[in-house]
């Protein structure tokens, strides 16, 4: 069984101070030999992982090479999104494949949601301690 | 960097990114003045794609297809 790894709540650039502390998890995304460091917001209410456009571009992905449509609504109404698979390394854990709704917008943060981040990792939040624990689901 | 240098880049941004830039600038000014990030009566974006059943099923299908491909 893999021991959980603890991460601190971090400040969002737009909301400094205690009020702006959120569960941002540092990770490395890789695809086709390109790797970048990112921070993803753990969003338990998000049905899907959502990737801002510029992150996919920084990974060297050509928008037109991705053709699988993902239909987002609500706050993402009118924002075009396509499926994108990347390898993600979180903490000391083995890399996992994460599927993202890769959008044509940079107006949102990188969101880690139910499909499929929370299918890959168990997370326990300790807001009062400003930390959260993460462990791969397959470590049970 | 002079404003004139960055203005053409800003003007070519998509509408959503312009809104985002305005938010960042306002937050930056507020931070400099020691203003709290949340103001009464103000509205803030909620990004969470909640209840997106179609997107969830599409992304699951996409994941299955990608995982079935040879490495």
Short mmCIF file of C-alpha atoms in Angstrom, two decimals, chain A residues 12-16 19 43 45-48 50 68-76 83-85 99-101 106-109 111 115-116 120, chain B residues 14 16-17 20 23-24 27 31 36-38 44-63 65-67 71:
data_model
loop_
_atom_site.label_atom_id
_atom_site.label_comp_id
_atom_site.label_asym_id
_atom_site.label_seq_id
_atom_site.Cartn_x
_atom_site.Cartn_y
_atom_site.Cartn_z
CA UNK A 12 -4.29 31.68 -6.08
CA UNK A 13 -2.53 34.55 -7.81
CA UNK A 14 -5.78 36.52 -7.98
CA UNK A 15 -6.72 36.07 -4.31
CA UNK A 16 -3.83 36.67 -1.93
CA UNK A 19 -9.14 33.71 1.98
CA UNK A 43 -12.45 20.50 -7.80
CA UNK A 45 -17.72 19.33 -7.99
CA UNK A 46 -16.23 19.22 -11.47
CA UNK A 47 -17.55 16.37 -13.60
CA UNK A 48 -14.45 16.41 -15.78
CA UNK A 50 -10.52 20.83 -17.72
CA UNK A 68 -12.80 14.23 -30.14
CA UNK A 69 -15.45 16.83 -29.15
CA UNK A 70 -16.39 17.41 -25.52
CA UNK A 71 -19.57 19.42 -25.04
CA UNK A 72 -19.29 21.66 -22.00
CA UNK A 73 -22.24 23.75 -20.84
CA UNK A 74 -23.04 26.08 -17.94
CA UNK A 75 -20.13 28.42 -17.22
CA UNK A 76 -18.33 26.90 -20.22
CA UNK A 83 -10.49 15.41 -25.52
CA UNK A 84 -6.78 15.31 -24.73
CA UNK A 85 -4.89 12.51 -22.98
CA UNK A 99 -8.12 12.74 -19.83
CA UNK A 100 -8.92 16.44 -20.14
CA UNK A 101 -11.56 18.54 -21.77
CA UNK A 106 -7.46 30.57 -21.04
CA UNK A 107 -10.09 32.19 -18.83
CA UNK A 108 -10.24 29.32 -16.35
CA UNK A 109 -7.76 27.46 -14.15
CA UNK A 111 -9.39 21.88 -13.01
CA UNK A 115 -13.31 12.11 -14.60
CA UNK A 116 -10.76 11.10 -14.24
CA UNK A 120 -7.13 7.79 -10.07
CA UNK B 14 -10.20 36.78 -27.24
CA UNK B 16 -12.84 35.84 -22.44
CA UNK B 17 -9.13 36.53 -21.99
CA UNK B 20 -9.63 37.64 -17.32
CA UNK B 23 -9.94 40.66 -13.29
CA UNK B 24 -6.21 40.20 -12.79
CA UNK B 27 -7.09 42.09 -8.13
CA UNK B 31 -3.92 43.81 -3.37
CA UNK B 36 -9.84 42.06 0.74
CA UNK B 37 -10.36 39.85 -2.32
CA UNK B 38 -14.10 39.34 -1.72
CA UNK B 44 -17.01 36.18 -9.04
CA UNK B 45 -16.70 33.50 -11.72
CA UNK B 46 -17.50 29.91 -10.81
CA UNK B 47 -15.54 27.63 -13.09
CA UNK B 48 -16.72 24.28 -11.73
CA UNK B 49 -18.30 22.25 -14.54
CA UNK B 50 -20.97 20.77 -12.27
CA UNK B 51 -23.62 18.32 -13.57
CA UNK B 52 -22.01 18.08 -17.00
CA UNK B 53 -23.32 14.62 -17.72
CA UNK B 54 -22.82 14.75 -21.49
CA UNK B 55 -19.22 15.97 -21.14
CA UNK B 56 -18.56 13.31 -18.49
CA UNK B 57 -19.82 10.50 -20.72
CA UNK B 58 -17.91 11.87 -23.70
CA UNK B 59 -14.67 12.14 -21.74
CA UNK B 60 -15.14 8.61 -20.36
CA UNK B 61 -15.63 7.29 -23.90
CA UNK B 62 -12.56 9.22 -25.06
CA UNK B 63 -10.52 7.74 -22.21
CA UNK B 65 -10.70 4.72 -26.75
CA UNK B 66 -7.28 6.14 -25.89
CA UNK B 67 -6.53 3.38 -23.39
CA UNK B 71 1.30 2.12 -26.49
#
